[in-house]
């Protein structure tokens, strides 16, 4: 069982930046994939960014060039840097990881609100 705790969300003006952190209770580098999804009000949860196999990164088209995912294995922490934020980035952001048995774990989520 892996527990994930996100932090770093908040209220930011359009064009601003935030860095989200996700601290894991277990070893991140043993996971098949780690990433961030988000869910806006009235919408389905969607992939934002993911690292698979320790090195392969995938981003949603809507965030490419603005968001960046990274891992600090020594701290068992996953980060999501959010730059050039837009109103449509407002959502609850969820950290998640997939172990080598296909089990996915989720954090409790952190709210990101972008204002004009």
XYZ file of N, CA and C in Angstrom:
348
model
N 0.838 -1.182 0.000
C 0.000 0.000 0.000
C 0.881 1.243 0.000
N 0.572 2.167 -0.890
C 1.319 3.416 -0.984
C 0.381 4.563 -0.661
N 0.826 5.451 0.169
C 0.048 6.658 0.457
C 0.707 7.855 -0.205
N -0.116 8.694 -0.806
C 0.361 9.875 -1.514
C -0.271 11.113 -0.901
N 0.542 12.107 -0.635
C 0.045 13.345 -0.048
C 0.498 14.519 -0.905
N -0.490 15.209 -1.489
C -0.175 16.357 -2.348
C -0.139 17.644 -1.534
N 0.595 18.608 -2.058
C 0.616 19.949 -1.476
C 1.007 20.933 -2.569
N 0.818 22.220 -2.270
C 1.271 23.242 -3.204
C 0.189 23.915 -4.015
N -1.039 23.433 -3.903
C -2.114 24.086 -4.637
C -2.457 25.433 -4.028
N -3.308 26.173 -4.719
C -3.724 27.462 -4.203
C -4.357 28.322 -5.262
N -4.490 29.599 -4.941
C -5.081 30.585 -5.853
C -3.963 31.379 -6.511
N -4.014 31.484 -7.830
C -2.972 32.192 -8.560
C -3.617 32.943 -9.716
N -3.030 34.053 -10.088
C -3.563 34.819 -11.219
C -3.164 34.175 -12.544
N -3.968 34.432 -13.541
C -3.661 33.950 -14.880
C -2.261 34.402 -15.288
N -1.499 33.460 -15.846
C -0.120 33.743 -16.221
C 0.889 33.404 -15.151
N 0.408 33.107 -13.952
C 1.294 32.805 -12.842
C 1.767 31.363 -12.832
N 2.467 31.011 -11.751
C 3.057 29.680 -11.630
C 2.787 29.084 -10.257
N 2.794 27.772 -10.220
C 2.697 27.022 -8.978
C 3.559 25.771 -9.123
N 3.992 25.221 -7.996
C 4.639 23.916 -8.022
C 3.907 22.998 -7.058
N 3.404 21.911 -7.595
C 2.729 20.914 -6.780
C 3.727 19.836 -6.381
N 3.569 19.340 -5.162
C 4.417 18.263 -4.667
C 3.556 17.087 -4.249
N 4.099 15.907 -4.390
C 3.403 14.684 -3.995
C 4.407 13.794 -3.272
N 4.240 13.668 -1.971
C 5.132 12.847 -1.175
C 4.557 11.439 -1.026
N 5.366 10.442 -1.353
C 4.925 9.053 -1.284
C 5.479 8.372 -0.038
N 4.670 7.465 0.526
C 5.104 6.741 1.723
C 6.066 5.627 1.382
N 6.061 5.199 0.111
C 6.951 4.128 -0.306
C 7.921 4.601 -1.367
N 8.645 3.675 -1.935
C 9.663 3.998 -2.918
C 9.035 4.310 -4.277
N 9.274 5.528 -4.756
C 8.721 5.941 -6.043
C 9.382 5.176 -7.185
N 10.685 4.915 -7.064
C 11.380 4.322 -8.207
C 11.025 2.857 -8.420
N 10.206 2.283 -7.521
C 9.721 0.924 -7.750
C 8.406 0.909 -8.534
N 7.867 2.073 -8.794
C 6.593 2.176 -9.492
C 6.775 2.120 -11.010
N 5.793 1.557 -11.687
C 5.834 1.504 -13.149
C 5.607 2.883 -13.751
N 4.764 3.661 -13.102
C 4.449 4.991 -13.606
C 3.997 5.877 -12.457
N 4.309 7.138 -12.579
C 3.827 8.132 -11.624
C 3.338 9.328 -12.419
N 2.350 10.023 -11.878
C 1.857 11.158 -12.644
C 0.829 11.981 -11.917
N 0.260 12.894 -12.678
C -0.761 13.805 -12.188
C -1.953 13.784 -13.147
N -3.127 13.722 -12.569
C -4.377 13.903 -13.301
C -5.096 15.094 -12.682
N -6.104 15.588 -13.346
C -6.891 16.680 -12.777
C -8.364 16.511 -13.117
N -9.190 17.122 -12.304
C -10.621 17.083 -12.542
C -11.207 18.450 -12.273
N -11.764 19.036 -13.319
C -12.434 20.327 -13.205
C -13.913 20.089 -12.891
N -14.583 21.075 -12.323
C -16.004 20.919 -11.995
C -16.826 20.526 -13.215
N -17.616 19.480 -13.080
C -18.482 19.043 -14.160
C -17.794 18.305 -15.276
N -16.501 18.017 -15.112
C -15.758 17.329 -16.173
C -15.155 16.038 -15.647
N -14.773 15.176 -16.578
C -14.130 13.933 -16.196
C -12.683 14.176 -15.801
N -12.156 13.280 -14.974
C -10.750 13.348 -14.616
C -9.916 13.068 -15.867
N -8.841 13.832 -16.022
C -8.015 13.682 -17.211
C -6.537 13.660 -16.851
N -5.773 12.971 -17.688
C -4.330 12.930 -17.523
C -3.732 14.316 -17.762
N -2.815 14.703 -16.908
C -2.053 15.940 -17.111
C -0.630 15.591 -17.541
N 0.033 14.764 -16.744
C 1.418 14.410 -17.041
C 1.750 13.081 -16.376
N 2.624 12.331 -17.013
C 2.983 11.024 -16.467
C 4.409 10.680 -16.861
N 5.106 10.005 -15.945
C 6.420 9.435 -16.235
C 6.282 7.926 -16.123
N 6.661 7.223 -17.196
C 6.591 5.766 -17.227
C 7.989 5.197 -17.391
N 8.232 4.076 -16.764
C 9.531 3.436 -16.902
C 10.680 4.304 -16.432
N 10.376 5.253 -15.591
C 11.400 6.108 -15.018
C 11.879 7.240 -15.902
N 11.486 7.220 -17.202
C 12.049 8.230 -18.093
C 11.101 8.723 -19.178
N 10.100 7.971 -19.547
C 9.214 8.358 -20.639
C 8.110 9.266 -20.103
N 8.060 10.485 -20.631
C 7.077 11.438 -20.150
C 5.970 11.654 -21.182
N 4.772 11.838 -20.691
C 3.627 12.159 -21.530
C 2.888 13.330 -20.913
N 2.455 14.232 -21.752
C 1.699 15.395 -21.297
C 0.415 15.522 -22.113
N -0.604 16.030 -21.467
C -1.808 16.400 -22.205
C -1.448 17.529 -23.169
N -2.053 17.533 -24.336
C -1.751 18.571 -25.325
C -1.977 19.967 -24.763
N -2.964 20.088 -23.895
C -3.335 21.400 -23.367
C -2.291 21.984 -22.420
N -1.354 21.155 -21.948
C -0.359 21.662 -20.985
C 1.065 21.580 -21.508
N 1.253 21.012 -22.691
C 2.604 20.880 -23.248
C 3.263 22.248 -23.374
N 4.512 22.298 -22.927
C 5.251 23.554 -22.992
C 5.014 24.469 -21.808
N 4.029 24.129 -20.975
C 3.728 24.964 -19.800
C 3.942 24.219 -18.496
N 3.649 22.933 -18.470
C 3.791 22.125 -17.254
C 4.981 21.179 -17.403
N 5.565 20.836 -16.267
C 6.701 19.914 -16.292
C 6.642 18.993 -15.075
N 6.765 17.691 -15.316
C 6.755 16.713 -14.236
C 8.179 16.265 -13.956
N 8.476 16.062 -12.680
C 9.798 15.580 -12.310
C 9.689 14.730 -11.048
N 10.745 13.956 -10.810
C 10.787 13.062 -9.650
C 12.093 13.264 -8.896
N 11.990 13.290 -7.583
C 13.169 13.245 -6.726
C 13.099 11.905 -5.988
N 13.825 10.924 -6.493
C 13.749 9.578 -5.905
C 14.276 9.552 -4.468
N 15.249 10.380 -4.180
C 15.809 10.410 -2.831
C 14.764 10.852 -1.800
N 13.837 11.696 -2.243
C 12.793 12.206 -1.348
C 11.456 11.502 -1.569
N 11.419 10.544 -2.508
C 10.157 9.874 -2.848
C 9.056 10.891 -3.128
N 9.401 11.887 -3.905
C 8.480 12.982 -4.177
C 8.382 13.240 -5.678
N 7.148 13.455 -6.119
C 6.877 13.811 -7.508
C 6.426 15.272 -7.544
N 6.935 16.008 -8.508
C 6.589 17.421 -8.627
C 5.867 17.681 -9.948
N 5.046 18.698 -9.936
C 4.444 19.206 -11.171
C 4.601 20.722 -11.149
N 5.418 21.217 -12.049
C 5.601 22.658 -12.190
C 4.577 23.175 -13.184
N 3.787 24.139 -12.752
C 2.745 24.714 -13.584
C 3.111 26.162 -13.899
N 3.382 26.450 -15.158
C 3.717 27.799 -15.592
C 2.662 28.320 -16.568
N 2.638 29.626 -16.727
C 1.712 30.272 -17.667
C 0.284 29.764 -17.475
N -0.150 29.770 -16.245
C -1.448 29.191 -15.919
C -2.589 29.946 -16.578
N -3.594 29.181 -16.979
C -4.772 29.724 -17.641
C -6.006 29.416 -16.784
N -7.070 30.158 -17.044
C -8.304 29.939 -16.293
C -8.759 28.476 -16.387
N -8.571 27.886 -17.557
C -9.035 26.513 -17.768
C -8.174 25.465 -17.063
N -7.101 25.891 -16.420
C -6.302 24.957 -15.618
C -6.885 24.765 -14.224
N -7.904 25.541 -13.893
C -8.548 25.398 -12.587
C -9.137 24.007 -12.443
N -8.722 23.304 -11.381
C -9.155 21.923 -11.167
C -8.562 21.416 -9.863
N -9.027 20.247 -9.452
C -8.357 19.520 -8.387
C -7.329 18.609 -9.054
N -6.091 18.699 -8.600
C -5.001 17.927 -9.175
C -4.691 16.743 -8.259
N -4.644 15.561 -8.878
C -4.430 14.322 -8.133
C -3.120 13.666 -8.553
N -2.298 13.388 -7.584
C -1.099 12.595 -7.811
C -1.512 11.122 -7.840
N -0.847 10.318 -8.652
C -1.142 8.895 -8.676
C 0.084 8.114 -9.116
N 0.086 6.844 -8.748
C 1.174 5.981 -9.186
C 0.633 4.575 -9.458
N 1.339 3.874 -10.313
C 0.953 2.527 -10.732
C 2.071 1.567 -10.358
N 1.736 0.529 -9.571
C 2.800 -0.406 -9.202
C 2.925 -1.498 -10.259
N 3.886 -2.395 -10.068
C 4.147 -3.403 -11.104
C 3.135 -4.540 -11.105
N 2.122 -4.441 -10.237
C 1.013 -5.401 -10.271
C -0.242 -4.767 -10.876
N -0.105 -3.564 -11.377
C -1.244 -2.903 -12.006
C -2.169 -2.176 -11.065
N -1.762 -2.011 -9.828
C -2.590 -1.292 -8.859
C -2.230 0.182 -8.891
N -3.276 1.014 -8.976
C -3.054 2.462 -9.013
C -3.467 3.061 -7.685
N -2.640 3.939 -7.203
C -2.882 4.638 -5.947
C -3.068 6.120 -6.222
N -3.953 6.727 -5.440
C -4.281 8.137 -5.629
C -4.077 8.931 -4.350
N -3.676 10.176 -4.515
C -3.659 11.092 -3.393
C -5.040 11.688 -3.199
N -5.146 12.569 -2.203
C -6.449 13.144 -1.867
C -6.796 14.338 -2.752
N -5.824 14.846 -3.478
C -6.052 15.967 -4.375
C -5.695 17.301 -3.755
N -5.299 18.232 -4.605
C -5.013 19.602 -4.177
C -5.642 20.558 -5.187
N -6.308 21.573 -4.662
C -7.059 22.510 -5.516
C -6.128 23.557 -6.113
N -6.256 23.749 -7.413
C -5.590 24.847 -8.106
C -6.679 25.725 -8.712
N -6.671 26.993 -8.342
C -7.652 27.938 -8.862
C -6.921 29.090 -9.531
N -7.235 29.317 -10.796
C -6.609 30.393 -11.561
C -7.641 31.493 -11.760
N -7.275 32.702 -11.373
C -8.187 33.833 -11.488
C -7.718 34.791 -12.581
N -8.654 35.577 -13.080
C -8.313 36.539 -14.150
C -7.798 37.842 -13.581
